[in-house]
Short mmCIF file of C-alpha atoms and ligand atoms in Angstrom, two decimals:
data_model
loop_
_atom_site.label_atom_id
_atom_site.label_comp_id
_atom_site.label_asym_id
_atom_site.label_seq_id
_atom_site.Cartn_x
_atom_site.Cartn_y
_atom_site.Cartn_z
CA UNK A 613 29.83 -61.92 71.73
CA UNK A 614 30.91 -62.57 68.17
CA UNK A 615 34.21 -60.86 68.88
CA UNK A 616 34.83 -62.97 71.95
CA UNK A 617 34.06 -66.08 69.96
CA UNK A 618 36.70 -65.13 67.48
CA UNK A 619 39.18 -64.49 70.28
CA UNK A 620 38.49 -67.87 71.80
CA UNK A 621 38.95 -69.58 68.52
CA UNK A 622 42.17 -67.65 67.99
CA UNK A 623 43.56 -68.68 71.34
CA UNK A 624 42.47 -72.26 70.84
CA UNK A 625 44.25 -72.28 67.50
CA UNK A 626 47.33 -70.73 69.06
CA UNK A 627 47.34 -73.28 71.86
CA UNK A 628 46.92 -76.08 69.35
CA UNK A 629 49.82 -74.75 67.28
CA UNK A 630 52.07 -74.49 70.35
CA UNK A 631 51.07 -77.93 71.47
CA UNK A 632 51.71 -79.36 68.05
CA UNK A 633 55.12 -77.75 67.66
CA UNK A 634 56.20 -78.81 71.14
CA UNK A 635 55.04 -82.30 70.30
CA UNK A 636 56.96 -82.17 67.05
CA UNK A 637 60.16 -81.11 68.76
CA UNK A 638 59.79 -83.75 71.45
CA UNK A 639 59.12 -86.51 68.94
CA UNK A 640 61.97 -85.73 66.56
CA UNK A 641 64.70 -84.90 69.03
CA UNK A 642 67.11 -87.39 67.50
CA UNK A 643 67.69 -85.10 64.56
CA UNK A 644 70.59 -82.72 65.18
CA UNK A 645 68.74 -79.54 64.21
CA UNK A 646 65.74 -80.27 66.32
CA UNK A 647 67.80 -81.15 69.35
CA UNK A 648 69.64 -77.87 68.86
CA UNK A 649 66.26 -76.16 68.83
CA UNK A 650 65.21 -78.04 71.93
CA UNK A 651 68.48 -77.08 73.61
CA UNK A 652 67.80 -73.44 72.86
CA UNK A 653 64.25 -73.73 74.19
CA UNK A 654 65.24 -75.48 77.40
CA UNK A 655 68.36 -73.38 77.84
CA UNK A 656 70.93 -76.18 77.55
CA UNK A 657 72.46 -75.02 74.28
CA UNK A 658 75.80 -76.78 74.04
CA UNK A 659 77.23 -74.23 71.64
CA UNK A 660 77.46 -76.68 68.75
CA UNK A 661 76.30 -74.22 66.15
CA UNK A 662 77.38 -70.87 67.46
CA UNK A 663 80.36 -68.94 68.69
CA UNK A 664 83.77 -70.34 69.59
CA UNK A 665 84.35 -72.68 72.45
CA UNK A 666 87.64 -73.43 74.14
CA UNK A 667 91.14 -72.81 72.91
CA UNK A 668 93.13 -74.00 69.94
CA UNK A 669 95.12 -77.18 70.60
CA UNK A 670 98.67 -76.25 71.63
CA UNK A 671 100.09 -78.12 68.62
CA UNK A 672 98.71 -75.48 66.26
CA UNK A 673 101.28 -72.99 67.61
CA UNK A 674 103.89 -74.96 65.62
CA UNK A 675 102.29 -74.25 62.25
CA UNK A 676 104.11 -71.62 60.21
CA UNK A 677 102.39 -68.31 60.86
CA UNK A 678 103.32 -66.78 57.53
CA UNK A 679 101.79 -69.61 55.52
CA UNK A 680 98.81 -70.70 57.62
CA UNK A 681 95.82 -69.11 59.27
CA UNK A 682 94.25 -71.28 61.97
CA UNK A 683 91.16 -70.40 63.96
CA UNK A 684 88.14 -71.81 65.77
CA UNK A 685 84.70 -71.79 64.19
CA UNK A 686 82.24 -73.15 66.72
CA UNK A 687 83.43 -76.63 67.64
CA UNK A 688 85.58 -76.87 64.51
CA UNK A 689 89.13 -75.80 63.76
CA UNK A 690 89.74 -74.21 60.38
CA UNK A 691 93.24 -74.54 58.93
CA UNK A 692 93.85 -72.31 55.93
CA UNK A 693 97.16 -72.52 54.08
CA UNK A 694 98.71 -70.84 51.07
CA UNK A 695 100.34 -74.22 50.35
CA UNK A 696 103.90 -72.89 50.26
CA UNK A 697 106.73 -74.61 52.16
CA UNK A 698 108.59 -72.30 54.55
CA UNK A 699 111.96 -73.96 53.78
CA UNK A 700 114.49 -74.31 51.00
CA UNK A 701 114.04 -76.65 48.04
CA UNK A 702 115.14 -76.80 44.44
CA UNK A 703 111.43 -76.65 43.55
CA UNK A 704 111.20 -72.94 44.37
CA UNK A 705 112.95 -72.25 41.08
CA UNK A 706 116.01 -70.13 40.35
CA UNK A 707 115.71 -66.56 41.60
CA UNK A 708 113.41 -67.30 44.54
CA UNK A 709 114.79 -66.60 48.05
CA UNK A 710 114.42 -70.19 49.24
CA UNK A 711 115.77 -71.80 46.05
CA UNK A 712 118.74 -74.14 46.49
CA UNK A 713 120.53 -76.17 43.87
CA UNK A 714 119.95 -79.92 44.26
CA UNK A 715 121.86 -81.49 41.35
CA UNK A 716 120.92 -85.05 42.31
CA UNK A 717 117.18 -84.41 42.08
CA UNK A 718 115.55 -85.59 38.87
CA UNK A 719 113.41 -82.47 38.53
CA UNK A 720 109.81 -82.48 37.43
CA UNK A 721 109.29 -79.60 34.98
CA UNK A 722 107.48 -77.39 37.48
CA UNK A 723 108.27 -74.85 40.15
CA UNK A 724 106.34 -73.77 43.25
CA UNK A 725 105.41 -70.23 42.11
CA UNK A 726 103.50 -71.72 39.15
CA UNK A 727 100.95 -73.46 41.37
CA UNK A 728 98.18 -72.26 43.58
CA UNK A 729 98.44 -74.54 46.59
CA UNK A 730 95.86 -72.68 48.69
CA UNK A 731 93.74 -75.09 50.70
CA UNK A 732 91.37 -75.17 53.66
CA UNK A 733 90.80 -78.04 56.07
CA UNK A 734 88.00 -77.96 58.63
CA UNK A 735 88.17 -80.57 61.40
CA UNK A 736 86.38 -81.10 64.70
CA UNK A 737 88.21 -79.59 67.67
CA UNK A 738 88.08 -83.00 69.31
CA UNK A 739 88.24 -85.58 66.52
CA UNK A 740 87.16 -89.11 67.31
CA UNK A 741 88.28 -92.51 66.09
CA UNK A 742 85.86 -94.01 63.58
CA UNK A 743 84.45 -97.53 63.80
CA UNK A 744 86.03 -98.38 60.45
CA UNK A 745 89.16 -97.00 58.81
CA UNK A 746 89.09 -95.12 55.48
CA UNK A 747 91.74 -95.38 52.79
CA UNK A 748 93.47 -92.20 51.66
CA UNK A 749 93.03 -90.74 48.18
CA UNK A 750 95.27 -89.01 45.70
CA UNK A 751 95.94 -85.39 46.49
CA UNK A 752 96.49 -83.76 49.88
CA UNK A 753 95.81 -86.02 52.87
CA UNK A 754 97.05 -83.47 55.38
CA UNK A 755 98.69 -80.10 55.95
CA UNK A 756 102.27 -79.93 57.23
CA UNK A 757 103.41 -77.33 59.76
CA UNK A 758 105.51 -75.79 56.96
CA UNK A 759 102.34 -74.86 55.09
CA UNK A 760 102.75 -77.43 52.28
CA UNK A 761 100.65 -80.54 51.64
CA UNK A 762 101.17 -84.08 52.91
CA UNK A 763 100.48 -86.87 50.36
CA UNK A 764 100.26 -90.64 50.84
CA UNK A 765 102.57 -93.38 49.55
CA UNK A 766 101.30 -93.33 45.96
CA UNK A 767 102.33 -91.24 42.97
CA UNK A 768 99.73 -90.74 40.27
CA UNK A 769 98.12 -94.14 40.08
CA UNK A 770 101.36 -95.96 40.68
CA UNK A 771 103.83 -96.68 43.42
CA UNK A 772 106.05 -94.00 44.83
CA UNK A 773 109.27 -95.64 43.62
CA UNK A 774 108.60 -94.39 40.08
CA UNK A 775 108.81 -90.82 41.33
CA UNK A 776 111.38 -91.27 44.08
CA UNK A 777 114.19 -89.72 42.03
CA UNK A 778 112.27 -86.47 41.77
CA UNK A 779 111.94 -86.04 45.54
CA UNK A 780 114.07 -83.27 47.02
CA UNK A 781 116.22 -83.56 50.18
CA UNK A 782 113.13 -83.25 52.39
CA UNK A 783 110.93 -85.80 50.61
CA UNK A 784 108.93 -83.27 48.63
CA UNK A 785 108.30 -82.50 44.99
CA UNK A 786 105.78 -81.18 42.51
CA UNK A 787 104.24 -83.77 40.36
CA UNK A 788 102.06 -82.47 38.88
CA UNK A 789 99.98 -80.75 41.57
CA UNK A 790 101.13 -78.43 44.36
CA UNK A 791 104.39 -78.99 46.24
CA UNK A 792 103.93 -81.90 48.68
CA UNK A 793 105.75 -84.39 50.88
CA UNK A 794 105.71 -88.16 50.68
CA UNK A 795 108.65 -88.80 53.02
CA UNK A 796 109.92 -87.81 56.46
CA UNK A 797 110.41 -84.06 55.93
CA UNK A 798 114.01 -83.72 57.04
CA UNK A 799 113.81 -79.95 56.66
CA UNK A 800 112.46 -80.03 60.23
CA UNK A 801 112.17 -83.65 61.41
CA UNK A 802 114.67 -86.48 61.25
CA UNK A 803 114.43 -89.46 63.57
CA UNK A 804 112.74 -87.37 66.24
CA UNK A 805 109.40 -86.57 67.90
CA UNK A 806 108.72 -83.29 66.10
CA UNK A 807 105.24 -82.40 64.92
CA UNK A 808 104.82 -83.04 61.18
CA UNK A 809 101.29 -81.71 60.62
CA UNK A 810 97.62 -82.58 60.77
CA UNK A 811 95.81 -85.18 58.66
CA UNK A 812 92.38 -84.78 57.11
CA UNK A 813 90.69 -86.67 59.95
CA UNK A 814 91.89 -84.06 62.44
CA UNK A 815 94.58 -86.15 64.11
CA UNK A 816 98.15 -84.83 64.37
CA UNK A 817 101.09 -86.74 62.97
CA UNK A 818 104.51 -86.72 64.64
CA UNK A 819 108.01 -87.90 63.73
CA UNK A 820 109.20 -91.47 64.14
CA UNK A 821 109.69 -91.10 67.90
CA UNK A 822 107.12 -90.29 70.57
CA UNK A 823 107.54 -87.69 73.26
CA UNK A 824 105.74 -89.94 75.75
CA UNK A 825 108.70 -92.34 75.87
CA UNK A 826 111.42 -90.46 73.99
CA UNK A 827 111.84 -93.36 71.59
CA UNK A 828 110.04 -95.37 68.91
CA UNK A 829 106.53 -96.30 70.02
CA UNK A 830 105.85 -100.03 70.21
CA UNK A 831 102.07 -99.97 70.50
CA UNK A 832 101.10 -98.55 67.10
CA UNK A 833 98.01 -99.65 65.18
CA UNK A 834 97.93 -100.49 61.46
CA UNK A 835 98.07 -96.77 60.58
CA UNK A 836 100.95 -95.90 62.87
CA UNK A 837 98.68 -94.36 65.48
CA UNK A 838 98.30 -94.78 69.21
CA UNK A 839 96.96 -93.00 72.26
CA UNK A 840 99.52 -91.33 74.51
CA UNK A 841 100.67 -87.96 75.74
CA UNK A 842 102.75 -85.75 73.44
CA UNK A 843 104.84 -82.62 73.92
CA UNK A 844 101.61 -80.71 73.30
CA UNK A 845 99.26 -82.34 75.75
CA UNK A 846 99.43 -83.92 79.19
CA UNK A 847 96.21 -85.77 78.45
CA UNK A 848 96.69 -88.89 76.34
CA UNK A 849 95.18 -88.49 72.87
CA UNK A 850 95.24 -90.32 69.56
CA UNK A 851 97.94 -89.30 67.09
CA UNK A 852 99.96 -90.83 64.26
CA UNK A 853 103.70 -91.28 63.77
CA UNK A 854 105.80 -91.44 60.62
CA UNK A 855 106.29 -95.10 59.81
CA UNK A 856 109.66 -96.21 61.17
CA UNK A 857 110.26 -98.71 58.37
CA UNK A 858 112.59 -98.13 55.47
CA UNK A 859 111.08 -97.95 52.00
CA UNK A 860 113.43 -98.79 49.11
CA UNK A 861 116.12 -99.16 51.79
CA UNK A 862 116.44 -95.39 52.18
CA UNK A 863 113.16 -93.55 52.75
CA UNK A 864 110.65 -93.16 55.56
CA UNK A 865 107.16 -92.67 54.17
CA UNK A 866 105.07 -90.19 56.16
CA UNK A 867 101.70 -91.96 56.05
CA UNK A 868 101.15 -95.21 54.16
CA UNK A 869 98.11 -96.17 56.26
CA UNK A 870 94.39 -95.56 56.34
CA UNK A 871 92.66 -92.82 58.28
CA UNK A 872 91.52 -94.11 61.65
CA UNK A 873 89.20 -91.11 62.02
CA UNK A 874 86.71 -89.59 59.58
CA UNK A 875 88.49 -87.67 56.80
CA UNK A 876 87.38 -84.14 55.92
CA UNK A 877 87.87 -82.39 52.58
CA UNK A 878 91.08 -80.45 51.92
CA UNK A 879 90.34 -78.00 49.13
ZN1 ZN B 1270 104.03 -86.77 44.68
ZN1 ZN B 1271 103.06 -91.06 70.11
#
């Protein structure tokens, strides 16, 4: 009889615990973790926290394979780069395979092999526009398909014009961080619709023209973005374009705008 009593109490306690935890889950389902737990319990796990879902966006096939490693991690895409450009520039330094002489460039005192430009960017597989835009910071704001970094329209804490003379033929330089582009990277894109790279908010950026019309888009927002098809997708999606406005009467800045999505760290 005593034993049975104990058993009853045990089961009552167990039932109470189950009831309480179910109640807890039901009452706090607006928190991400708990809704994940509820999904697992009711069998509707959407895969947010485990395994890979879907395929890489077709645009990622254009990223240089030697310099980047791109893969899915759950619902995120991870873009790892060694930070090196896959094309010629004076900034490789004499003796390197991709070094070329550029006598007109007012060189900064650094060369690519002296910097570790390794970086990782993790973005949602399906990035979304944010309700408010976010200004860009110093340092990398994106990763180009060449493997090197994309910077904004500032140099140090000043305007780009102070450093313009140090930019190589493809709008890149070192000064003083890793090799990076400020301008239309003519090594692979000049007045065309080619893919330039991906920005920290997960949206791709293309050349000055758009594949959807074959010419300069006329419906761009303040950041040079719009929603249309591209050469990489038949479904219209948000993407940016290089600003088709001359800076200092001779340059096209890659991205002078604000992020229209939510920026992620590049480090
Ligand atoms: Zn710079
Ligand atoms: Zn477009």
